CSV table of N, CA and C in Angstrom, one decimal:
chain,number,residue,atom,x,y,z
A,1,MET,N,25.1,-32.9,-30.7
A,1,MET,CA,25.0,-31.9,-29.6
A,1,MET,C,23.5,-31.6,-29.4
A,2,GLY,N,22.7,-31.5,-30.4
A,2,GLY,CA,21.3,-31.1,-30.3
A,2,GLY,C,20.5,-32.2,-29.5
A,3,LYS,N,20.8,-33.5,-29.7
A,3,LYS,CA,20.1,-34.5,-29.0
A,3,LYS,C,20.5,-34.5,-27.5
A,4,PHE,N,21.7,-34.1,-27.2
A,4,PHE,CA,22.1,-34.0,-25.8
A,4,PHE,C,21.3,-32.9,-25.1
A,5,ILE,N,21.2,-31.7,-25.7
A,5,ILE,CA,20.4,-30.6,-25.2
A,5,ILE,C,19.0,-31.0,-25.0
A,6,LYS,N,18.4,-31.7,-25.9
A,6,LYS,CA,17.0,-32.1,-25.8
A,6,LYS,C,16.9,-33.1,-24.6
A,7,PHE,N,17.8,-34.0,-24.5
A,7,PHE,CA,17.8,-35.0,-23.4
A,7,PHE,C,17.9,-34.2,-22.1
A,8,LEU,N,18.8,-33.3,-22.0
A,8,LEU,CA,19.0,-32.5,-20.8
A,8,LEU,C,17.7,-31.7,-20.4
A,9,LEU,N,17.1,-31.1,-21.4
A,9,LEU,CA,15.8,-30.4,-21.1
A,9,LEU,C,14.7,-31.3,-20.7
A,10,VAL,N,14.6,-32.5,-21.2
A,10,VAL,CA,13.6,-33.4,-20.8
A,10,VAL,C,13.9,-33.8,-19.4
A,11,CYS,N,15.1,-34.1,-19.0
A,11,CYS,CA,15.4,-34.5,-17.6
A,11,CYS,C,15.1,-33.4,-16.7
A,12,LEU,N,15.4,-32.2,-17.0
A,12,LEU,CA,15.1,-31.0,-16.2
A,12,LEU,C,13.6,-30.8,-16.0
A,13,GLY,N,12.9,-31.1,-17.1
A,13,GLY,CA,11.4,-31.0,-17.1
A,13,GLY,C,10.8,-32.0,-16.1
A,14,PHE,N,11.3,-33.2,-16.1
A,14,PHE,CA,10.8,-34.2,-15.2
A,14,PHE,C,11.2,-33.9,-13.8
A,15,LYS,N,12.4,-33.4,-13.6
A,15,LYS,CA,12.8,-33.0,-12.2
A,15,LYS,C,11.9,-31.9,-11.6
A,16,SER,N,11.5,-30.9,-12.5
A,16,SER,CA,10.6,-29.9,-12.0
A,16,SER,C,9.3,-30.4,-11.5
A,17,LEU,N,8.8,-31.5,-12.1
A,17,LEU,CA,7.5,-32.0,-11.6
A,17,LEU,C,7.6,-32.6,-10.2
A,18,THR,N,8.8,-33.0,-9.8
A,18,THR,CA,8.9,-33.6,-8.5
A,18,THR,C,8.8,-32.5,-7.4
A,19,ALA,N,8.9,-31.2,-7.8
A,19,ALA,CA,8.8,-30.2,-6.8
A,19,ALA,C,7.4,-29.7,-6.6
A,20,CYS,N,6.5,-30.2,-7.4
A,20,CYS,CA,5.1,-29.9,-7.3
A,20,CYS,C,4.4,-30.5,-6.1
A,21,GLU,N,3.5,-29.7,-5.4
A,21,GLU,CA,2.9,-30.2,-4.3
A,21,GLU,C,1.9,-31.3,-4.6
A,22,VAL,N,1.6,-31.5,-5.9
A,22,VAL,CA,0.7,-32.6,-6.3
A,22,VAL,C,1.3,-33.9,-5.9
A,23,PHE,N,2.6,-34.0,-6.0
A,23,PHE,CA,3.3,-35.3,-5.7
A,23,PHE,C,3.7,-35.4,-4.2
A,24,TYR,N,4.2,-34.3,-3.6
A,24,TYR,CA,4.9,-34.4,-2.3
A,24,TYR,C,4.3,-33.5,-1.3
A,25,GLY,N,3.4,-32.6,-1.6
A,25,GLY,CA,2.9,-31.7,-0.6
A,25,GLY,C,3.7,-30.5,-0.5
A,26,THR,N,3.3,-29.5,0.3
A,26,THR,CA,4.0,-28.3,0.5
A,26,THR,C,5.2,-28.4,1.4
A,27,ASP,N,6.3,-27.9,1.0
A,27,ASP,CA,7.5,-27.9,1.9
A,27,ASP,C,7.5,-26.7,2.7
A,28,GLU,N,8.0,-26.8,4.0
A,28,GLU,CA,8.2,-25.7,4.8
A,28,GLU,C,9.7,-25.7,5.2
A,29,TYR,N,10.3,-24.5,5.2
A,29,TYR,CA,11.7,-24.4,5.4
A,29,TYR,C,12.1,-23.8,6.7
A,30,GLY,N,11.4,-24.1,7.8
A,30,GLY,CA,12.0,-23.7,9.1
A,30,GLY,C,11.8,-22.3,9.5
A,31,THR,N,10.9,-21.5,9.1
A,31,THR,CA,10.7,-20.2,9.5
A,31,THR,C,9.4,-20.1,10.3
A,32,PRO,N,9.5,-19.9,11.6
A,32,PRO,CA,8.3,-19.7,12.4
A,32,PRO,C,7.5,-18.5,11.9
A,33,TYR,N,6.2,-18.6,12.0
A,33,TYR,CA,5.3,-17.6,11.5
A,33,TYR,C,4.2,-17.4,12.4
A,34,ALA,N,3.7,-16.1,12.6
A,34,ALA,CA,2.5,-15.8,13.4
A,34,ALA,C,1.8,-14.7,12.8
A,35,GLU,N,0.5,-14.6,13.0
A,35,GLU,CA,-0.3,-13.6,12.4
A,35,GLU,C,-0.9,-12.7,13.6
A,36,TYR,N,-0.7,-11.4,13.5
A,36,TYR,CA,-1.1,-10.5,14.5
A,36,TYR,C,-2.2,-9.6,14.0
A,37,GLU,N,-3.2,-9.2,14.8
A,37,GLU,CA,-4.3,-8.4,14.4
A,37,GLU,C,-4.6,-7.3,15.5
A,38,ALA,N,-4.9,-6.2,15.0
A,38,ALA,CA,-5.3,-5.1,15.9
A,38,ALA,C,-6.4,-4.2,15.2
A,39,LYS,N,-7.3,-3.7,15.9
A,39,LYS,CA,-8.3,-2.8,15.4
A,39,LYS,C,-8.6,-1.8,16.4
A,40,GLY,N,-9.2,-0.7,15.9
A,40,GLY,CA,-9.5,0.4,16.9
A,40,GLY,C,-10.0,1.6,16.1
A,41,ARG,N,-9.8,2.8,16.8
A,41,ARG,CA,-10.4,4.0,16.3
A,41,ARG,C,-9.4,5.2,16.6
A,42,VAL,N,-9.3,6.1,15.7
A,42,VAL,CA,-8.5,7.3,15.9
A,42,VAL,C,-9.4,8.5,15.9
A,43,SER,N,-9.2,9.4,16.9
A,43,SER,CA,-10.0,10.6,17.0
A,43,SER,C,-9.1,11.7,17.4
A,44,ASP,N,-9.7,13.0,17.4
A,44,ASP,CA,-8.9,14.1,17.9
A,44,ASP,C,-9.3,14.3,19.4
A,45,SER,N,-8.8,15.3,20.0
A,45,SER,CA,-9.0,15.6,21.4
A,45,SER,C,-10.5,15.9,21.8
A,46,GLU,N,-11.3,16.2,20.8
A,46,GLU,CA,-12.7,16.5,21.0
A,46,GLU,C,-13.6,15.2,20.7
A,47,GLY,N,-12.9,14.1,20.3
A,47,GLY,CA,-13.7,12.9,20.1
A,47,GLY,C,-14.1,12.7,18.6
A,48,THR,N,-13.8,13.7,17.8
A,48,THR,CA,-14.2,13.6,16.4
A,48,THR,C,-13.3,12.6,15.6
A,49,PRO,N,-13.9,11.6,14.9
A,49,PRO,CA,-13.1,10.7,14.2
A,49,PRO,C,-12.2,11.3,13.1
A,50,ILE,N,-11.0,10.7,12.9
A,50,ILE,CA,-10.1,11.3,11.9
A,50,ILE,C,-9.9,10.2,10.8
A,51,SER,N,-10.2,10.6,9.6
A,51,SER,CA,-10.0,9.7,8.5
A,51,SER,C,-8.6,10.0,7.8
A,52,GLY,N,-8.1,9.1,7.0
A,52,GLY,CA,-6.8,9.3,6.3
A,52,GLY,C,-5.6,9.2,7.2
A,53,ILE,N,-5.7,8.5,8.3
A,53,ILE,CA,-4.5,8.3,9.1
A,53,ILE,C,-3.9,6.9,8.7
A,54,LYS,N,-2.6,6.9,8.4
A,54,LYS,CA,-1.9,5.6,8.1
A,54,LYS,C,-1.6,4.9,9.4
A,55,VAL,N,-2.0,3.6,9.5
A,55,VAL,CA,-1.8,2.8,10.7
A,55,VAL,C,-0.8,1.7,10.3
A,56,SER,N,0.5,1.8,10.8
A,56,SER,CA,1.5,0.9,10.5
A,56,SER,C,1.8,0.0,11.7
A,57,MET,N,2.0,-1.3,11.4
A,57,MET,CA,2.1,-2.3,12.5
A,57,MET,C,3.4,-3.1,12.3
A,58,GLY,N,4.1,-3.3,13.4
A,58,GLY,CA,5.3,-4.2,13.3
A,58,GLY,C,6.3,-3.8,14.4
A,59,GLU,N,7.5,-4.3,14.3
A,59,GLU,CA,8.5,-3.9,15.3
A,59,GLU,C,9.2,-2.7,14.8
A,60,GLU,N,9.9,-2.0,15.7
A,60,GLU,CA,10.6,-0.8,15.4
A,60,GLU,C,11.6,-1.0,14.3
A,61,GLY,N,11.5,-0.2,13.3
A,61,GLY,CA,12.4,-0.3,12.1
A,61,GLY,C,11.8,-1.1,11.0
A,62,SER,N,10.6,-1.8,11.3
A,62,SER,CA,10.0,-2.7,10.2
A,62,SER,C,8.5,-2.6,10.3
A,63,LEU,N,8.0,-1.4,10.3
A,63,LEU,CA,6.5,-1.2,10.4
A,63,LEU,C,6.0,-1.3,9.0
A,64,ASP,N,5.7,-2.6,8.6
A,64,ASP,CA,5.4,-2.8,7.2
A,64,ASP,C,4.0,-3.3,6.9
A,65,SER,N,3.1,-3.5,7.8
A,65,SER,CA,1.7,-3.8,7.5
A,65,SER,C,0.9,-2.5,7.8
A,66,VAL,N,0.1,-2.1,6.8
A,66,VAL,CA,-0.5,-0.8,6.8
A,66,VAL,C,-2.0,-0.9,6.5
A,67,ALA,N,-2.7,0.0,7.2
A,67,ALA,CA,-4.1,0.2,7.0
A,67,ALA,C,-4.3,1.7,7.0
A,68,VAL,N,-5.5,2.2,6.6
A,68,VAL,CA,-5.8,3.6,6.6
A,68,VAL,C,-7.2,3.8,7.3
A,69,THR,N,-7.3,4.7,8.2
A,69,THR,CA,-8.6,4.9,8.9
A,69,THR,C,-9.6,5.4,7.9
A,70,ASP,N,-10.9,4.9,8.2
A,70,ASP,CA,-12.0,5.2,7.3
A,70,ASP,C,-12.7,6.5,7.8
A,71,ALA,N,-13.8,6.8,7.3
A,71,ALA,CA,-14.6,8.1,7.7
A,71,ALA,C,-14.9,8.1,9.1
A,72,GLU,N,-15.1,7.0,9.8
A,72,GLU,CA,-15.4,6.9,11.2
A,72,GLU,C,-14.2,6.8,12.1
A,73,GLY,N,-13.0,6.9,11.4
A,73,GLY,CA,-11.7,6.8,12.2
A,73,GLY,C,-11.3,5.4,12.5
A,74,ARG,N,-12.0,4.4,12.0
A,74,ARG,CA,-11.7,3.0,12.4
A,74,ARG,C,-10.6,2.4,11.5
A,75,PHE,N,-9.9,1.5,12.0
A,75,PHE,CA,-8.9,0.8,11.3
A,75,PHE,C,-8.9,-0.7,11.7
A,76,HIS,N,-8.4,-1.6,10.9
A,76,HIS,CA,-8.2,-3.0,11.1
A,76,HIS,C,-7.0,-3.4,10.3
A,77,VAL,N,-6.0,-3.8,11.1
A,77,VAL,CA,-4.7,-4.2,10.4
A,77,VAL,C,-4.3,-5.6,10.9
A,78,ILE,N,-3.8,-6.4,9.9
A,78,ILE,CA,-3.3,-7.7,10.2
A,78,ILE,C,-1.8,-7.8,9.7
A,79,HIS,N,-1.0,-8.4,10.5
A,79,HIS,CA,0.4,-8.5,10.1
A,79,HIS,C,0.9,-9.9,10.3
A,80,GLY,N,1.4,-10.5,9.3
A,80,GLY,CA,2.0,-11.9,9.4
A,80,GLY,C,3.5,-11.7,9.4
A,81,THR,N,4.2,-12.3,10.3
A,81,THR,CA,5.6,-12.1,10.5
A,81,THR,C,6.2,-13.2,11.4
A,82,PHE,N,7.5,-13.1,11.5
A,82,PHE,CA,8.2,-13.9,12.5
A,82,PHE,C,7.6,-13.5,13.9
A,83,PRO,N,7.4,-14.5,14.8
A,83,PRO,CA,6.7,-14.1,16.1
A,83,PRO,C,7.5,-13.0,16.8
A,84,PHE,N,6.7,-12.0,17.3
A,84,PHE,CA,7.3,-10.9,18.1
A,84,PHE,C,7.7,-11.4,19.5
A,85,ARG,N,8.7,-10.9,20.0
A,85,ARG,CA,9.1,-11.2,21.4
A,85,ARG,C,8.0,-10.7,22.3
A,86,ASP,N,7.6,-11.6,23.2
A,86,ASP,CA,6.5,-11.4,24.2
A,86,ASP,C,5.2,-10.9,23.5
A,87,ASN,N,5.1,-11.2,22.2
A,87,ASN,CA,3.9,-10.8,21.5
A,87,ASN,C,3.6,-9.3,21.6
A,88,THR,N,4.6,-8.5,21.8
A,88,THR,CA,4.5,-7.1,21.9
A,88,THR,C,5.0,-6.4,20.6
A,89,PHE,N,4.3,-5.4,20.1
A,89,PHE,CA,4.7,-4.7,18.9
A,89,PHE,C,4.2,-3.3,18.9
A,90,ASP,N,4.6,-2.5,18.0
A,90,ASP,CA,4.3,-1.1,17.9
A,90,ASP,C,3.2,-0.9,16.8
A,91,ILE,N,2.4,0.1,17.0
A,91,ILE,CA,1.4,0.6,16.0
A,91,ILE,C,1.7,2.1,15.9
A,92,GLN,N,2.0,2.5,14.7
A,92,GLN,CA,2.3,3.9,14.4
A,92,GLN,C,1.2,4.6,13.7
A,93,PHE,N,0.8,5.8,14.1
A,93,PHE,CA,-0.3,6.5,13.5
A,93,PHE,C,0.3,7.8,12.8
A,94,THR,N,0.1,7.9,11.5
A,94,THR,CA,0.7,9.0,10.7
A,94,THR,C,-0.3,9.6,9.8
A,95,ASP,N,-0.5,11.0,9.9
A,95,ASP,CA,-1.4,11.7,9.1
A,95,ASP,C,-0.8,11.8,7.7
A,96,ILE,N,-1.6,11.2,6.7
A,96,ILE,CA,-1.0,11.1,5.3
A,96,ILE,C,-1.9,12.0,4.4
A,97,ASP,N,-3.0,12.5,4.8
A,97,ASP,CA,-3.8,13.3,3.9
A,97,ASP,C,-3.9,14.8,4.3
A,98,GLY,N,-3.2,15.2,5.3
A,98,GLY,CA,-3.1,16.6,5.7
A,98,GLY,C,-4.5,17.2,6.1
A,99,GLU,N,-4.7,18.3,5.6
A,99,GLU,CA,-6.0,19.1,5.9
A,99,GLU,C,-7.2,18.3,5.4
A,100,ALA,N,-7.1,17.5,4.4
A,100,ALA,CA,-8.3,16.8,3.9
A,100,ALA,C,-9.0,15.9,4.9
A,101,GLY,N,-8.3,15.4,5.9
A,101,GLY,CA,-8.9,14.5,6.9
A,101,GLY,C,-9.3,15.2,8.2
A,102,GLY,N,-9.4,16.6,8.1
A,102,GLY,CA,-9.8,17.3,9.3
A,102,GLY,C,-8.8,18.1,10.0
A,103,GLY,N,-7.6,18.2,9.4
A,103,GLY,CA,-6.5,18.9,9.9
A,103,GLY,C,-5.2,18.2,9.9
A,104,LEU,N,-4.1,18.8,10.4
A,104,LEU,CA,-2.8,18.2,10.5
A,104,LEU,C,-2.6,17.6,11.9
A,105,PHE,N,-2.2,16.4,12.0
A,105,PHE,CA,-2.1,15.7,13.3
A,105,PHE,C,-0.7,15.2,13.5
A,106,GLU,N,-0.3,15.2,14.8
A,106,GLU,CA,1.0,14.7,15.2
A,106,GLU,C,1.1,13.2,15.0
A,107,GLU,N,2.2,12.7,14.7
A,107,GLU,CA,2.5,11.3,14.6
A,107,GLU,C,2.5,10.7,16.0
A,108,GLN,N,2.0,9.5,16.2
A,108,GLN,CA,2.0,8.9,17.5
A,108,GLN,C,2.3,7.4,17.3
A,109,THR,N,3.1,6.8,18.3
A,109,THR,CA,3.3,5.4,18.3
A,109,THR,C,2.8,4.8,19.6
A,110,VAL,N,2.1,3.7,19.5
A,110,VAL,CA,1.6,3.0,20.7
A,110,VAL,C,2.1,1.6,20.7
A,111,THR,N,2.6,1.1,21.9
A,111,THR,CA,3.1,-0.3,22.0
A,111,THR,C,1.9,-1.1,22.6
A,112,VAL,N,1.6,-2.2,22.0
A,112,VAL,CA,0.5,-3.1,22.4
A,112,VAL,C,1.0,-4.5,22.6
A,113,ARG,N,0.2,-5.3,23.3
A,113,ARG,CA,0.5,-6.7,23.5
A,113,ARG,C,-0.7,-7.5,23.0
A,114,ALA,N,-0.4,-8.6,22.3
A,114,ALA,CA,-1.5,-9.4,21.7
A,114,ALA,C,-1.5,-10.7,22.5
A,115,GLU,N,-2.7,-11.4,22.5
A,115,GLU,CA,-2.9,-12.7,23.1
A,115,GLU,C,-3.3,-13.7,22.1
A,116,LYS,N,-2.9,-14.9,22.3
A,116,LYS,CA,-3.1,-16.0,21.3
A,116,LYS,C,-4.6,-16.3,21.3
A,117,VAL,N,-5.2,-16.3,20.0
A,117,VAL,CA,-6.6,-16.6,19.8
A,117,VAL,C,-6.8,-17.8,19.0
A,118,GLU,N,-5.8,-18.4,18.4
A,118,GLU,CA,-5.9,-19.6,17.6
A,118,GLU,C,-4.5,-20.3,17.5
A,119,GLU,N,-4.6,-21.6,17.8
A,119,GLU,CA,-3.3,-22.4,17.7
A,119,GLU,C,-2.9,-22.5,16.3
A,120,GLY,N,-1.6,-22.6,16.1
A,120,GLY,CA,-1.0,-22.8,14.8
A,120,GLY,C,-0.7,-24.3,14.5
A,121,GLU,N,-0.2,-24.6,13.3
A,121,GLU,CA,0.1,-25.9,12.9
A,121,GLU,C,1.4,-25.9,12.1
A,122,GLY,N,2.3,-26.8,12.4
A,122,GLY,CA,3.6,-26.8,11.7
A,122,GLY,C,4.4,-25.6,12.1
A,123,TRP,N,4.9,-24.8,11.2
A,123,TRP,CA,5.8,-23.7,11.6
A,123,TRP,C,4.9,-22.5,12.0
A,124,SER,N,3.6,-22.5,11.8
A,124,SER,CA,2.7,-21.4,12.2
A,124,SER,C,2.6,-21.5,13.8
A,125,ARG,N,2.9,-20.3,14.4
A,125,ARG,CA,2.7,-20.2,15.8
A,125,ARG,C,1.3,-19.8,16.2
A,126,GLY,N,0.5,-19.6,15.2
A,126,GLY,CA,-0.9,-19.3,15.5
A,126,GLY,C,-1.3,-17.9,15.2
A,127,LYS,N,-2.5,-17.5,15.7
A,127,LYS,CA,-3.0,-16.1,15.5
A,127,LYS,C,-3.1,-15.5,16.8
A,128,TYR,N,-2.7,-14.2,16.8
A,128,TYR,CA,-2.7,-13.4,18.0
A,128,TYR,C,-3.6,-12.1,17.7
A,129,ALA,N,-4.2,-11.6,18.7
A,129,ALA,CA,-5.0,-10.4,18.6
A,129,ALA,C,-4.9,-9.5,19.8
A,130,VAL,N,-4.9,-8.2,19.6
A,130,VAL,CA,-5.0,-7.3,20.7
A,130,VAL,C,-6.5,-7.3,21.2
A,131,LYS,N,-6.7,-7.7,22.4
A,131,LYS,CA,-8.1,-8.0,22.9
A,131,LYS,C,-9.0,-6.8,22.9
A,132,GLU,N,-8.4,-5.7,23.3
A,132,GLU,CA,-9.2,-4.4,23.4
A,132,GLU,C,-9.0,-3.6,22.2
A,133,ASP,N,-10.0,-2.8,21.8
A,133,ASP,CA,-9.8,-1.9,20.7
A,133,ASP,C,-8.7,-0.9,21.0
A,134,VAL,N,-7.8,-0.6,20.1
A,134,VAL,CA,-6.8,0.4,20.3
A,134,VAL,C,-7.4,1.8,19.9
A,135,ASN,N,-7.7,2.6,20.9
A,135,ASN,CA,-8.3,3.9,20.6
A,135,ASN,C,-7.3,4.9,20.9
A,136,VAL,N,-7.0,5.7,19.9
A,136,VAL,CA,-5.9,6.7,20.0
A,136,VAL,C,-6.4,8.1,19.7
A,137,VAL,N,-5.9,9.0,20.5
A,137,VAL,CA,-6.3,10.5,20.4
A,137,VAL,C,-5.0,11.2,19.8
A,138,LEU,N,-5.2,11.8,18.6
A,138,LEU,CA,-4.1,12.5,18.0
A,138,LEU,C,-4.2,14.0,18.3
A,139,GLU,N,-3.1,14.6,18.6
A,139,GLU,CA,-3.1,16.1,18.8
A,139,GLU,C,-2.9,16.8,17.5
A,140,ARG,N,-3.5,17.9,17.3
A,140,ARG,CA,-3.3,18.7,16.1
A,140,ARG,C,-1.9,19.4,16.2
A,141,GLN,N,-1.3,19.6,15.0
A,141,GLN,CA,0.0,20.2,14.8
A,141,GLN,C,-0.2,21.7,15.0
């Protein structure tokens, strides 16, 4: 019985080598993919930059790529996902640091449209970017 188990483990070990990209390259399993990018600035109604704002990007219900605004209110977020319909997606702005970032601010969602900036290869549909900076003014609570 011990020899059989050793033989089986050896066979499985050799089989696992055939899955390595060293021998056959990387497999892709049929899921289209695109990368989306947006950047911009968040400020209050007086034009003062707001730091500590969480910037979430994605489709409604799956806002899963996140950035946080810096001291100048700037953000840069990249989201890799299944291609969005019409390359349109939401960016949600949420105050996560309260008074520490200059006050309490209302949450806001902006819908934007990206344009293709780089062709993809294979299952990649390429890279898309929002051409203009997304500048958002948040209202105080």
